[in-house]
Coordinates of C-alpha atoms (C1' of nucleotides) in Angstrom, one line a residue:
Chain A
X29 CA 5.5 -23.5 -50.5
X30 CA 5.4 -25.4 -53.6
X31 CA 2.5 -27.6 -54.2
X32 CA 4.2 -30.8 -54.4
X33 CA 5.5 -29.7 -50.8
X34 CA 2.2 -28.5 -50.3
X35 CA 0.5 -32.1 -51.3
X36 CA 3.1 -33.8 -48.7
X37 CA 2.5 -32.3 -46.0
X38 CA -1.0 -32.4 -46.4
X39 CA -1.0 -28.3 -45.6
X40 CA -4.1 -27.5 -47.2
X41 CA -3.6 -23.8 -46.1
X42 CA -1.1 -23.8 -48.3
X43 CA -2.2 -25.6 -51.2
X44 CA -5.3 -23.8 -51.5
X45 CA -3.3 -20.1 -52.7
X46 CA -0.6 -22.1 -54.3
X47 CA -2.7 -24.1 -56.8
X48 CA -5.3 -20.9 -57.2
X49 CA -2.8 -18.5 -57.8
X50 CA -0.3 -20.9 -60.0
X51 CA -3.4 -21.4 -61.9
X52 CA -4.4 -17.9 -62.3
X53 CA -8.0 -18.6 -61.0
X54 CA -7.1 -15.8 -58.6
X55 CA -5.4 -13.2 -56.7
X56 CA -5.2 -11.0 -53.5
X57 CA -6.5 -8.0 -53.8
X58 CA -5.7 -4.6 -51.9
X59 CA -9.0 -5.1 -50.2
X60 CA -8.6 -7.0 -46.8
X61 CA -10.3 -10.7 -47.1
X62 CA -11.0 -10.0 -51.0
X63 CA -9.8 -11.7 -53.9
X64 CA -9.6 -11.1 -57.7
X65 CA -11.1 -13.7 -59.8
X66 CA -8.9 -13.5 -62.9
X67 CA -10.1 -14.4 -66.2
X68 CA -9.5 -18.6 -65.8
X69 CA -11.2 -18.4 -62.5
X70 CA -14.2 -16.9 -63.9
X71 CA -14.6 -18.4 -66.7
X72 CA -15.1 -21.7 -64.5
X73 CA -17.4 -19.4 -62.6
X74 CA -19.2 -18.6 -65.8
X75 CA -19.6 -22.2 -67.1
X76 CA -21.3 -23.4 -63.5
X77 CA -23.4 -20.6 -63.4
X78 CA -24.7 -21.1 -66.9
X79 CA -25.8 -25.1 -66.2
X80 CA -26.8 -23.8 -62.9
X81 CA -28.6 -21.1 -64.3
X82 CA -30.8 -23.3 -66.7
X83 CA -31.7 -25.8 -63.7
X84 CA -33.1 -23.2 -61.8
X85 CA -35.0 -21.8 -64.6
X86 CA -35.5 -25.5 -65.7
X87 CA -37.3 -25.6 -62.0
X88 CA -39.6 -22.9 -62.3
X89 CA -37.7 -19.9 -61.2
X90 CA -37.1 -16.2 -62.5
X91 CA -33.9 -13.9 -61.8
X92 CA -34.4 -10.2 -60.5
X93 CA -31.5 -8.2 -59.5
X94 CA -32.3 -6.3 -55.7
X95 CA -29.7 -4.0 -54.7
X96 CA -26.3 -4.1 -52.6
X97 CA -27.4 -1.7 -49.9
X98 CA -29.8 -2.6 -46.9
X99 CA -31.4 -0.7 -44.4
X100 CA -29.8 -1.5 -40.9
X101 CA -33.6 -1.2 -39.7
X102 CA -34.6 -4.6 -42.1
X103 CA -31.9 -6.9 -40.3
X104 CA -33.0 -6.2 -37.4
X105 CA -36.4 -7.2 -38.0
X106 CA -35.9 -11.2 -37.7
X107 CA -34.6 -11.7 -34.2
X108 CA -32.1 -14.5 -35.1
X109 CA -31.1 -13.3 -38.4
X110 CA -29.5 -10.3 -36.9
X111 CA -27.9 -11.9 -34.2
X112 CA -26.5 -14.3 -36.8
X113 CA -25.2 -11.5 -39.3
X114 CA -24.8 -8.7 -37.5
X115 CA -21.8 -9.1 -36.3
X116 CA -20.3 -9.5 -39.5
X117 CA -22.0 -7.2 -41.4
X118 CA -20.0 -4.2 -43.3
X119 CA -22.0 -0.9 -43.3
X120 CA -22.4 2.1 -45.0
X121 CA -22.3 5.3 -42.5
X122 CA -21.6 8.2 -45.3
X123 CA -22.7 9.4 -48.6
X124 CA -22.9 12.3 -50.2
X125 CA -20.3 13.8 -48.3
X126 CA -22.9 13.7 -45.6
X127 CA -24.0 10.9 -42.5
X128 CA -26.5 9.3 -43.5
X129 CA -29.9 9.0 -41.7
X130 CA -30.2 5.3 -41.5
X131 CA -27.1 3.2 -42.0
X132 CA -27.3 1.0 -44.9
X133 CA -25.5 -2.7 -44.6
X134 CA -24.1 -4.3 -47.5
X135 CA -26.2 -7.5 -48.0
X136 CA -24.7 -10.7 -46.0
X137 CA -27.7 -12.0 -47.6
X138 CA -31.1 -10.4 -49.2
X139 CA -34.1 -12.5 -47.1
X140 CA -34.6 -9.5 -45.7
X141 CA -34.7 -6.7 -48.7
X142 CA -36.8 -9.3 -51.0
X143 CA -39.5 -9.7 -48.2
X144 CA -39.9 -6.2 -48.1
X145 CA -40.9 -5.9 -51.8
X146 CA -42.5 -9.3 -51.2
X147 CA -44.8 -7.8 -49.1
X148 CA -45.8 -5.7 -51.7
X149 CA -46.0 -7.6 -54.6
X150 CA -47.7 -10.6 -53.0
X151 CA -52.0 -10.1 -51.9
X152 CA -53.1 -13.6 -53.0
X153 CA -53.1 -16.9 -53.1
X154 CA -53.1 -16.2 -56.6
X155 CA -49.8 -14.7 -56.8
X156 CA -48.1 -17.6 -55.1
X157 CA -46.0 -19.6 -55.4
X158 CA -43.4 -16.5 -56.0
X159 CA -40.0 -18.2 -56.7
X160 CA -37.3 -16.0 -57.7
X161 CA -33.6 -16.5 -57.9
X162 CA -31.0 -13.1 -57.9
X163 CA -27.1 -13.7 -59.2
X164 CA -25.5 -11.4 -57.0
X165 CA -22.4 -10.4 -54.5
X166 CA -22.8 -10.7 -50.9
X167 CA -20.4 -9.3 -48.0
X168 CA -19.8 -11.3 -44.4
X169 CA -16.9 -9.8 -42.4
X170 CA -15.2 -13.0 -41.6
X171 CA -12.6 -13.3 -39.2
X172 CA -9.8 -15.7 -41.3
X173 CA -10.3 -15.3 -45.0
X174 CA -9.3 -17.9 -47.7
X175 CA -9.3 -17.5 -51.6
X176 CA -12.3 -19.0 -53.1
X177 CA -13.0 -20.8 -50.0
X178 CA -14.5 -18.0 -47.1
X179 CA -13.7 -14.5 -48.6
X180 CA -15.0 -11.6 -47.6
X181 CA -16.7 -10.4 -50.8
X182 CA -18.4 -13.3 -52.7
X183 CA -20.4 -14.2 -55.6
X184 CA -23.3 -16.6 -55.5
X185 CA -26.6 -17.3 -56.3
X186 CA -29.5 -16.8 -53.5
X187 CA -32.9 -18.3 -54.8
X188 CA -35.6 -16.6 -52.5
X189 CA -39.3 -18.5 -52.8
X190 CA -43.1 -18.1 -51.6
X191 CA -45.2 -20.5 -50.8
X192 CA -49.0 -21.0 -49.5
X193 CA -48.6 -24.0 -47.4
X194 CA -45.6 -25.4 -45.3
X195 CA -45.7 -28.1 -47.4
X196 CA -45.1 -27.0 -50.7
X197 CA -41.7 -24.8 -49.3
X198 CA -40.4 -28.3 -48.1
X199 CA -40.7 -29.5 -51.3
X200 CA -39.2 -26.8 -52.9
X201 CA -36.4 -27.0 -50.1
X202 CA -35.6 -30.6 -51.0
X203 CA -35.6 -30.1 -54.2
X204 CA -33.6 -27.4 -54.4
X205 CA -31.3 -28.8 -52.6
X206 CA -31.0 -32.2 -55.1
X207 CA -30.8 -29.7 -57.9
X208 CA -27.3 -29.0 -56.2
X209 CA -26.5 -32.8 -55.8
X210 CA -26.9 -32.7 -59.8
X211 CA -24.7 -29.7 -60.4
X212 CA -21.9 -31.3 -57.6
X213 CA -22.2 -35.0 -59.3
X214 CA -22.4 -34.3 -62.8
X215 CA -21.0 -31.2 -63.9
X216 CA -18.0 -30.8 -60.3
X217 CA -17.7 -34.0 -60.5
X218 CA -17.8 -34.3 -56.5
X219 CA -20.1 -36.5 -54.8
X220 CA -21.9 -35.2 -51.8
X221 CA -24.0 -36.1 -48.7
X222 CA -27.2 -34.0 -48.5
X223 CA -28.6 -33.9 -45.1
X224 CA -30.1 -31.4 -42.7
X225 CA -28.4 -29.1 -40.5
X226 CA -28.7 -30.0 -36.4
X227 CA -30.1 -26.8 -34.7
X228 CA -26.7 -25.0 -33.5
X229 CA -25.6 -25.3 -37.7
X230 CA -29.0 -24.0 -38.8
X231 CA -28.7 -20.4 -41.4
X232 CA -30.0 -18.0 -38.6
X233 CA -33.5 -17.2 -39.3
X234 CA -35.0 -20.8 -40.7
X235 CA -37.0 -23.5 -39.3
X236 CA -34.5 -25.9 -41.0
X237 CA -31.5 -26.2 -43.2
X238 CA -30.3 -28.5 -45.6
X239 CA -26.8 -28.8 -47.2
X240 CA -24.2 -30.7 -49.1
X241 CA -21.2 -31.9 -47.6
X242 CA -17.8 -32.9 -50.0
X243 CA -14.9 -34.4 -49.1
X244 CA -11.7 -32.5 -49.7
X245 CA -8.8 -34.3 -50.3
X246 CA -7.3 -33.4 -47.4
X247 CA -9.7 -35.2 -45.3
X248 CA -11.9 -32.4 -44.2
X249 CA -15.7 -32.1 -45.0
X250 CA -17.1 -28.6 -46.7
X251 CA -20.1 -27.2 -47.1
X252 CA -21.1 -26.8 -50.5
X253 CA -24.8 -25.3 -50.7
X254 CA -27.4 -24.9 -48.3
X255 CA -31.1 -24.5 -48.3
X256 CA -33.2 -23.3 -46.0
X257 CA -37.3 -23.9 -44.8
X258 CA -37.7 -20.7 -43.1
X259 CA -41.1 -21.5 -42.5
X260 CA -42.9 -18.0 -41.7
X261 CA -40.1 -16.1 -39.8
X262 CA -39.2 -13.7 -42.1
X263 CA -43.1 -13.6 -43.3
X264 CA -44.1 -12.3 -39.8
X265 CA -41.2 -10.4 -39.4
X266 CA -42.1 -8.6 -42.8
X267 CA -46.1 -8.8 -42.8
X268 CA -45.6 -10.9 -45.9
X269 CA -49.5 -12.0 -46.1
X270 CA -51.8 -14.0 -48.7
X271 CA -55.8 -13.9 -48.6
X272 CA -56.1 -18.2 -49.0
X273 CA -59.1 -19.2 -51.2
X274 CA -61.1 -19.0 -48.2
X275 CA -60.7 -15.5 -48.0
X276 CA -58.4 -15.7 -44.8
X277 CA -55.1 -13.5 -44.3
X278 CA -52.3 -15.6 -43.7
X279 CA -48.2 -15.5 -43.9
X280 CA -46.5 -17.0 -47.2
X281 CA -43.9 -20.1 -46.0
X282 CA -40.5 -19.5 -47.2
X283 CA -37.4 -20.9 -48.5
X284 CA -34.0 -19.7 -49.7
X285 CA -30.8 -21.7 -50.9
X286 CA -27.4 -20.8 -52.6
X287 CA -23.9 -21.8 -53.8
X288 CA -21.2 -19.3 -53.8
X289 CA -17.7 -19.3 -55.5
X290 CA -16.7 -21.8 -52.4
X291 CA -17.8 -24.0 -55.4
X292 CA -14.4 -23.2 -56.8
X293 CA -12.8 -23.7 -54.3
X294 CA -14.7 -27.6 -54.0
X295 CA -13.0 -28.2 -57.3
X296 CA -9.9 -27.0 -56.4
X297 CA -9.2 -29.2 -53.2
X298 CA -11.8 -32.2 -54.1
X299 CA -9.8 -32.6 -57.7
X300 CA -5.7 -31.5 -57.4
X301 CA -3.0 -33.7 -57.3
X302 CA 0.8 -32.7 -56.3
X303 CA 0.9 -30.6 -59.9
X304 CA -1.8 -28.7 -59.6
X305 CA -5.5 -27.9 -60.5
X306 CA -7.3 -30.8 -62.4
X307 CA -10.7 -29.4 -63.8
X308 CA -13.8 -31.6 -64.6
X309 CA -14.1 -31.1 -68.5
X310 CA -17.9 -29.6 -68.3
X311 CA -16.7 -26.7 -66.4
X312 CA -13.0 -26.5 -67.7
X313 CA -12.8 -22.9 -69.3
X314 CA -10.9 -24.9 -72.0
X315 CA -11.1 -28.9 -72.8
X316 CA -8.3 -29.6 -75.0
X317 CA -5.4 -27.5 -75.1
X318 CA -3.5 -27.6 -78.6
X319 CA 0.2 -27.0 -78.3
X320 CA 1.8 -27.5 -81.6
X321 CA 5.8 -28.2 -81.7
X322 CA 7.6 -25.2 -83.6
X323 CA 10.7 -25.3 -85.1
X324 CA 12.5 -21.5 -85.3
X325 CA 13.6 -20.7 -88.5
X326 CA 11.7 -23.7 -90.2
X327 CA 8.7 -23.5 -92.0
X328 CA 5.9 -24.6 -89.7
X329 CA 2.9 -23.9 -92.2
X330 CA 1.7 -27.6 -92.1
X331 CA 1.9 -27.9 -88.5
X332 CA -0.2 -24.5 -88.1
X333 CA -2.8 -25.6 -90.5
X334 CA -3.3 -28.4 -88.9
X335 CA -3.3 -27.0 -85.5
X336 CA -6.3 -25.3 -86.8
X337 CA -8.4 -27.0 -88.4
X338 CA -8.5 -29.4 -85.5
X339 CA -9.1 -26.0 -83.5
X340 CA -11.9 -25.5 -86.1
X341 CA -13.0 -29.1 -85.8
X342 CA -13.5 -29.7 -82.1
X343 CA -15.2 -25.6 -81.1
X344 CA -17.8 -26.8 -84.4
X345 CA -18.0 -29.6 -82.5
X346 CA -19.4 -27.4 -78.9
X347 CA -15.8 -27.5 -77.2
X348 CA -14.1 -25.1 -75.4
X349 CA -10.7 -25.6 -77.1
X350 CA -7.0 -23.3 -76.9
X351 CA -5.1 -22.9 -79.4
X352 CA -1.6 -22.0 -78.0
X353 CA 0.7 -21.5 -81.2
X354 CA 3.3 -18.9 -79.3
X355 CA 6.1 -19.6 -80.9
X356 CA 8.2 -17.6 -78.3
X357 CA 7.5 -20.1 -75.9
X358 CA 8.9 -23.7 -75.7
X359 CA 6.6 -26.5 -75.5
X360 CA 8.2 -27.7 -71.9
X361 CA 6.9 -24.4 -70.7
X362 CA 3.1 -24.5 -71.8
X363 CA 2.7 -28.1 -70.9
X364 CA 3.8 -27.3 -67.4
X365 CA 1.7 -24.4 -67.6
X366 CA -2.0 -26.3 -68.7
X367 CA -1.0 -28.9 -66.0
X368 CA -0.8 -26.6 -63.7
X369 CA -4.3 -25.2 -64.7
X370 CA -6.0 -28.4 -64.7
X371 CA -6.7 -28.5 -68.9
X372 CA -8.3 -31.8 -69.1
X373 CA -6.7 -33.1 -72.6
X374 CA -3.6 -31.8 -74.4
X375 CA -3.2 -32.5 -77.7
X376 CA 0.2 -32.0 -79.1
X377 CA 1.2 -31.6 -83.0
X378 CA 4.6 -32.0 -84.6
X379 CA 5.9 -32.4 -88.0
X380 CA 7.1 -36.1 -87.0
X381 CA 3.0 -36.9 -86.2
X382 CA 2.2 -35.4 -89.9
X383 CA 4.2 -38.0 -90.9
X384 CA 3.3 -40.6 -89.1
X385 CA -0.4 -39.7 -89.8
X386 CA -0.4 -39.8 -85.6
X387 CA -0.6 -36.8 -82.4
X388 CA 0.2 -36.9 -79.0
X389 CA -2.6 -36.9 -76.5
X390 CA -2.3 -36.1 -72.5
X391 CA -4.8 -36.8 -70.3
X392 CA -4.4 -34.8 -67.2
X393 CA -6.6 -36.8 -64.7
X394 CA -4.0 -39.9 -65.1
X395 CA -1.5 -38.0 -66.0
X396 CA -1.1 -40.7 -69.0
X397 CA 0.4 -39.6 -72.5
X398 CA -0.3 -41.5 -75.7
X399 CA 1.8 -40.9 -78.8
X400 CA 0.1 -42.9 -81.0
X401 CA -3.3 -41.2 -81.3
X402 CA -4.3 -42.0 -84.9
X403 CA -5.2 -38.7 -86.5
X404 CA -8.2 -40.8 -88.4
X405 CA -10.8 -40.6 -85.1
X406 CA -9.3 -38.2 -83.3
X407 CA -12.4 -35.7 -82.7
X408 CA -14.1 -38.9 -81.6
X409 CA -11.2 -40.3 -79.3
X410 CA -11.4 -36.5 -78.1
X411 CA -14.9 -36.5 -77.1
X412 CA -15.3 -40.1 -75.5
X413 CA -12.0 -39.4 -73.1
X414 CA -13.4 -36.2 -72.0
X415 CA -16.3 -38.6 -70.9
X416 CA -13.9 -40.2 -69.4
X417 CA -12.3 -37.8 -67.6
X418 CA -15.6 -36.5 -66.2
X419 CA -16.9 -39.7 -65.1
X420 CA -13.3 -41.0 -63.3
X421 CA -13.0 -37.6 -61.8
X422 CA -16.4 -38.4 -60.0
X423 CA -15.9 -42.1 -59.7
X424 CA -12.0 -41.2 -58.0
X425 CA -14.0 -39.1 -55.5
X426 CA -16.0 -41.2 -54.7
X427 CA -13.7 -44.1 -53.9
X428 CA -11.7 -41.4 -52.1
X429 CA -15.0 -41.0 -49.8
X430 CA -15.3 -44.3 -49.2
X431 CA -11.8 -45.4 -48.0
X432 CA -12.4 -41.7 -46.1
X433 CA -15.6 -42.6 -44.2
X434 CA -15.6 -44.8 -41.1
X435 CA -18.5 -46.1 -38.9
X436 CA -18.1 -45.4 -35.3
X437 CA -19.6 -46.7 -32.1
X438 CA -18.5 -44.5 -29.7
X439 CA -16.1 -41.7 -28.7
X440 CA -13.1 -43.8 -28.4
X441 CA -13.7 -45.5 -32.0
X442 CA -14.5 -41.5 -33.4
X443 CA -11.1 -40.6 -31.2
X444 CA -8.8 -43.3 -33.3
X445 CA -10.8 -41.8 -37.0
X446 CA -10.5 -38.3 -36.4
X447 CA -6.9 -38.4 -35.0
X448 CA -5.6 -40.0 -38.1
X449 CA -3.8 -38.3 -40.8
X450 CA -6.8 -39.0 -42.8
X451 CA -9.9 -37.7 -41.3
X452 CA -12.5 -37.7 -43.5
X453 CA -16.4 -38.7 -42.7
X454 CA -17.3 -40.5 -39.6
X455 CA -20.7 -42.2 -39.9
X456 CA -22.6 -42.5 -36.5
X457 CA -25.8 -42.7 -34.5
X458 CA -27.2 -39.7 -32.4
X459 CA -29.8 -39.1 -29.7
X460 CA -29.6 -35.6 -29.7
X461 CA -27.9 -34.5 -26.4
X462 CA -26.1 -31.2 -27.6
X463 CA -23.5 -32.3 -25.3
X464 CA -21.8 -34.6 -28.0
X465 CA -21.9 -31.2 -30.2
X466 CA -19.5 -29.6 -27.4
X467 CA -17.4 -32.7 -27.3
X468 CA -16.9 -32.8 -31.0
X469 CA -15.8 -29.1 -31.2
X470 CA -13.7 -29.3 -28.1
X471 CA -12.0 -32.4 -28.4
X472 CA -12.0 -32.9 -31.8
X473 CA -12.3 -29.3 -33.5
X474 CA -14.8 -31.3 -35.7
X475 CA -18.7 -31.0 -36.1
X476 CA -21.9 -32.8 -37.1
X477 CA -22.2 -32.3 -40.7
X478 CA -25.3 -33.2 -41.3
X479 CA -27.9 -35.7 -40.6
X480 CA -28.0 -37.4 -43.8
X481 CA -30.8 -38.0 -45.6
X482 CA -30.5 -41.1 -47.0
X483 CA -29.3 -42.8 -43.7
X484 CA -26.9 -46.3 -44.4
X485 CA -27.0 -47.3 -40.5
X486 CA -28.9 -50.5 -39.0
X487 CA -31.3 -49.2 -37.0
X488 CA -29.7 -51.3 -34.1
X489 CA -26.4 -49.2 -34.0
X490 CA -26.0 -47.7 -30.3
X491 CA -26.0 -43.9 -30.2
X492 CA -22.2 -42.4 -29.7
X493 CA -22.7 -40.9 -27.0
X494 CA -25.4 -43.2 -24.8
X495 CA -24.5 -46.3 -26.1
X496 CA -28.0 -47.1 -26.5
X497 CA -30.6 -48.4 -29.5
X498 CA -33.5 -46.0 -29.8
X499 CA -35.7 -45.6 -32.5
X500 CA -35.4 -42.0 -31.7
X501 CA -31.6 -41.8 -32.9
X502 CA -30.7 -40.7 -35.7
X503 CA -27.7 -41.3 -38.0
X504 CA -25.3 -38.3 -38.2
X505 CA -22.2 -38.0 -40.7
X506 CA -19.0 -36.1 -38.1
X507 CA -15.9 -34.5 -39.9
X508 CA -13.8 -31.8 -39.4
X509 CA -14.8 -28.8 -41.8
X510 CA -13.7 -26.0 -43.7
Chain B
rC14 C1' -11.2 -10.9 -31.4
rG15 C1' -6.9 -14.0 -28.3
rG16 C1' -1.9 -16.4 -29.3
rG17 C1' 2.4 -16.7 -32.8
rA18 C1' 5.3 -15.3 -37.2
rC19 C1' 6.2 -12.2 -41.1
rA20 C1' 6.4 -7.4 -44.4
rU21 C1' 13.3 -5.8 -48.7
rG22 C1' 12.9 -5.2 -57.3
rG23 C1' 7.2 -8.7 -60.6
rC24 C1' 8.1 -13.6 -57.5
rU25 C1' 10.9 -16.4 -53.5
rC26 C1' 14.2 -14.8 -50.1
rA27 C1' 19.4 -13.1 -47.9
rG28 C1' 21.1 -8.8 -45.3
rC29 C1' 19.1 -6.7 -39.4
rU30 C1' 22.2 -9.9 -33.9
rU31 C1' 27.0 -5.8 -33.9
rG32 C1' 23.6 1.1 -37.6
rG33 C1' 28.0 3.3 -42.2
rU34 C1' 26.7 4.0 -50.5
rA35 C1' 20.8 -2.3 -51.5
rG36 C1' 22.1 -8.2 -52.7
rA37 C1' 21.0 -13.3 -54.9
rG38 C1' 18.0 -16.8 -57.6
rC39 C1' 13.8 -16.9 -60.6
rG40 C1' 11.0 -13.8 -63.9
rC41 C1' 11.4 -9.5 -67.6
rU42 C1' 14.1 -6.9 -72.2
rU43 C1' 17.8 -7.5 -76.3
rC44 C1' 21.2 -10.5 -79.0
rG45 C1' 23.2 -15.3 -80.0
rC46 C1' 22.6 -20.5 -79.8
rU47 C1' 18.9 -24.3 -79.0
rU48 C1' 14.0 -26.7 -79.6
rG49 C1' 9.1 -33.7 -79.1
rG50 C1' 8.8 -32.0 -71.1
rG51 C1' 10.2 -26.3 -67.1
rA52 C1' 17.4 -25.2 -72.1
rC53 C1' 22.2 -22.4 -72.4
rG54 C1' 25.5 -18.0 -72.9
rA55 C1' 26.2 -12.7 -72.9
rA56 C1' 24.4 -7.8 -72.0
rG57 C1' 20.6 -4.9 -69.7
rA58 C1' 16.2 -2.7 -67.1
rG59 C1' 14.0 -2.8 -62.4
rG60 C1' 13.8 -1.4 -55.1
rU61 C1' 13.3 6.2 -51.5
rC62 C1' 13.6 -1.9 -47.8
rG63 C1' 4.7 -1.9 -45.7
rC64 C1' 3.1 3.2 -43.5
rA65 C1' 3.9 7.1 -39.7
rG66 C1' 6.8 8.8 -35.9
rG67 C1' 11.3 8.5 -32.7
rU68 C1' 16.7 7.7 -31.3
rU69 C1' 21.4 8.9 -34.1
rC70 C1' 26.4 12.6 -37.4
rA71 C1' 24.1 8.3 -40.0
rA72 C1' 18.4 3.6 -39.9
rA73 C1' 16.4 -1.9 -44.3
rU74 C1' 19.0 -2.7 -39.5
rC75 C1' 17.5 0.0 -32.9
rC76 C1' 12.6 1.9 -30.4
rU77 C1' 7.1 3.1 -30.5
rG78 C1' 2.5 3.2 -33.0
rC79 C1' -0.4 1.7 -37.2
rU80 C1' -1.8 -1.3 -41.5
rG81 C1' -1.6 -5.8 -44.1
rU82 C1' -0.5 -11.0 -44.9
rC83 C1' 0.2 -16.0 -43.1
rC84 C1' -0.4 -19.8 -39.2
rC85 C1' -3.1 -21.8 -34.5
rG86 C1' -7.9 -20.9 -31.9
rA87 C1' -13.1 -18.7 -31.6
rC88 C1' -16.7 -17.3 -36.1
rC89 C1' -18.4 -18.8 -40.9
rA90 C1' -21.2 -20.2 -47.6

RNA sequence: CGGGACAUGGCUCAGCUUGGUAGAGCGCUUCGCUUGGGACGAAGAGGUCGCAGGUUCAAAUCCUGCUGUCCCGACCA
């Protein structure tokens, strides 16, 4: 299906592999559930984790690298972690030609590997708080793949942290978890709820989880990080002990959070249109795209030079920029082509601008072309639109989520918001009965996302379910989900 | 894992019902002509029809099994 088809019908299924692979982010791979992330896909990969990188560093945290293979015997340690991952675990029965002794998973997740070396590299209150952070590939079995968005094999970050009192690890949870509302608002350009996890959504092993929930443009919520107070589960699962200043043994309080390459996936169905991919300029693997016109045959030399020294001008300048001076392409051809991969700004150079001391510029966003860019300002015109860009990327989203995000009373209101074409965020208020839980997935195929934290209800709106005003209700955001 | 569909040059697909020498468009290569939004013309290269069995004189086509992909559920970052 093409994507304009694919945009019209609202078949996100669709879209999703038609933009990634029309955009070269990615491709299927002979590996059931496992993609190739071609060169454009990971260089966007590259750019979020290098600002993402430099938070978490900026936060206090260290990377270490711990390895791919776990022992079957550590998963099984924490009682709900393994029933959570088991099941979807890929493991390592042979090597060497020989069976191996104990079976060794490949990590769905490494709580369990770094609290083993936790235990040994953590005797005092002295050595805490140990927060460390590991770049890494993870493997979860899943049922239904999707490119970028649940894959089998994927890369992420997973920041892994010690703590001496409960207290601190919340802290650390929240804001951990605000260091990924920064990354999502300024850099994706996708505004996000944060809110914690009910009990049935909680990462299997913690006391409580925390996550950001987008909008996609087709309506339906995705979770875009999480992170996690595990409390001391894993730290009594593990022996992970501290002697306190009062000489008393105690276990470390825990916390762990991530983002994968779903990111990419965020980007691709929180920012397309019926063309393709539009990118957010500070993670763009190029800003501007500079497609000068050749003439065959003709002497181009001016045109070239140039197409070059603005090259020169703008990468002195910190920006990504392509030159694209293939001369045995037409230009109809490459601007279709950056289009399609989301290149926020294209600036186009002929002989007929030289003369008229003027370039094109195309902003993809808008889709808007001006032909009348004076070449005197022109790094400065270039730098304040991909502003712009970046900001009305956000600022569209946001609109998006507001038209997108209704406030419901009951069931019957929820029924006439979730049936719609548009979906999107229903905003309600909760008691807690589970049973609305079971009513959401079976009637609705739809879930709580989160309990948000910074709740926008009255405190007088009646619960969905009950219909009644408690000060023990609290405000839930519904959707259906990736 | 339950239900459905599909698998044929690089891509999208036709051919299969009714078995009989493998097709189209796009893409690719060369030449010509064009060139400010996906040009045009000509010539050419490229496929043991997903894999393994079976039926048959003969299988892309019929039958069985397997694998993979997509869609709908359940599961999930």
């Amino acid at each position: 299906m093409s994507i304009d088809n694919a945009v019209k019908e609202n078949n996100a299924e669709s879209l999703l592999a038609d933009i990634a692979i029309t955009a070269e982010l990615a491709d299927y791979s002979p590996v059931k559930g496992c993609m190739v992330i071609r060169p454009y896909g990971y260089a966007i990969w590259e750019n979020i984790q290098r600002i993402l990188d430099k938070m978490i560093k900026d936060t206090g945290h260290e990377n270490a690298y711990f390895p791919l293979l776990v022992p079957e015997s550590f998963l099984q340690k924490e009682a709900e972690h393994v029933e959570g991952f088991a099941p979807e675990c890929a493991v390592v029965t042979h090597a060497g030609g020989k069976e191996l002794s104990e079976r060794y998973v490949i990590r769905p997740t490494s709580e369990t590997i770094i609290n083993h070396m936790f235990s040994k590299w953590i005797n005092s209150y002295r050595d805490l708080p140990m927060k460390l952070n590991q770049w890494a590939n993870v493997m979860r079995w899943e049922m239904r793949t999707r490119l970028f968005l649940r894959t089998s094999e994927f890369l992420w970050q997973e920041g892994h942290t010690c703590h001496a009192t409960h207290e601190e690890a919340k802290e650390e949870v929240i804001k951990m978890i605000h260091v990924y509302e920064d990354l999502l608002h300024n850099y994706l350009a996708l505004p996000i709820h944060i809110g914690e996890k009910t009990e049935s959504e909680r990462f299997a092993g913690a006391v409580s989880t925390f996550s950001i929930e987008a909008l996609m443009r087709d309506g339906k919520a995705l979770q875009a990080g999480t992170s996690h107070d595990l409390g001391q589960n894993f730290a009594k699962a593990f022996d992970t002990t501290f002697t306190d200043s009062e000489n008393k043994l105690a276990h470390v309080w825990q916390t762990s959070w991530g983002v994968s390459t779903r990111l990419i996936g965020a980007v691709i169905m929180g920012h397309h249109d019926e063309v393709g991919l539009i990118l957010p300029p500070k993670i763009a693997p190029y800003q501007v795209v500079i497609i000068p016109i050749l003439k065959k045959n003709l002497d181009n030399t001016k045109v070239l030079n140039q197409a070059k020294l603005f090259h020169k001008e703008l990468t002195d300048l910190g920006l990504r920029v392509k030159l694209d001076d293939r001369e045995q392409i037409s230009q109809g051809i490459k601007f279709n082509e950056y289009e399609q991969k989301g290149v926020p700004l294209r600036l186009v150079i002929g002989e007929r601008d030289l003369e008229n001391g003027c370039v094109e510029l195309h902003r993809r966003d808008i889709r808007s072309k001006d032909k009348d860019i004076q070449i005197a300002g022109l790094i400065e015109s270039i730098v304040r639109l991909l502003d712009e860009i970046q900001s009305g990327l956000f600022t569209r989203a946001l609109e998006y989520r507001k038209e997108n995000t209704k406030i419901v009373k009951n069931i019957a209101e929820l029924d006439s918001v979730l049936d719609s074409k548009s979906l999107g965020f229903a905003r309600a208020m909760w008691n807690g009965d589970v049973e609305l839980e079971r009513i959401l997935k079976e009637k609705f195929s739809a879930s709580i996302r989160c309990i948000p934290l910074r709740p926008e209800l009255p405190s007088d709106h009646p619960c969905i379910i009950s219909g009644t005003v408690s000060p023990q209700n609290r405000e839930i955001l519904i959707a259906k989900a990736y």
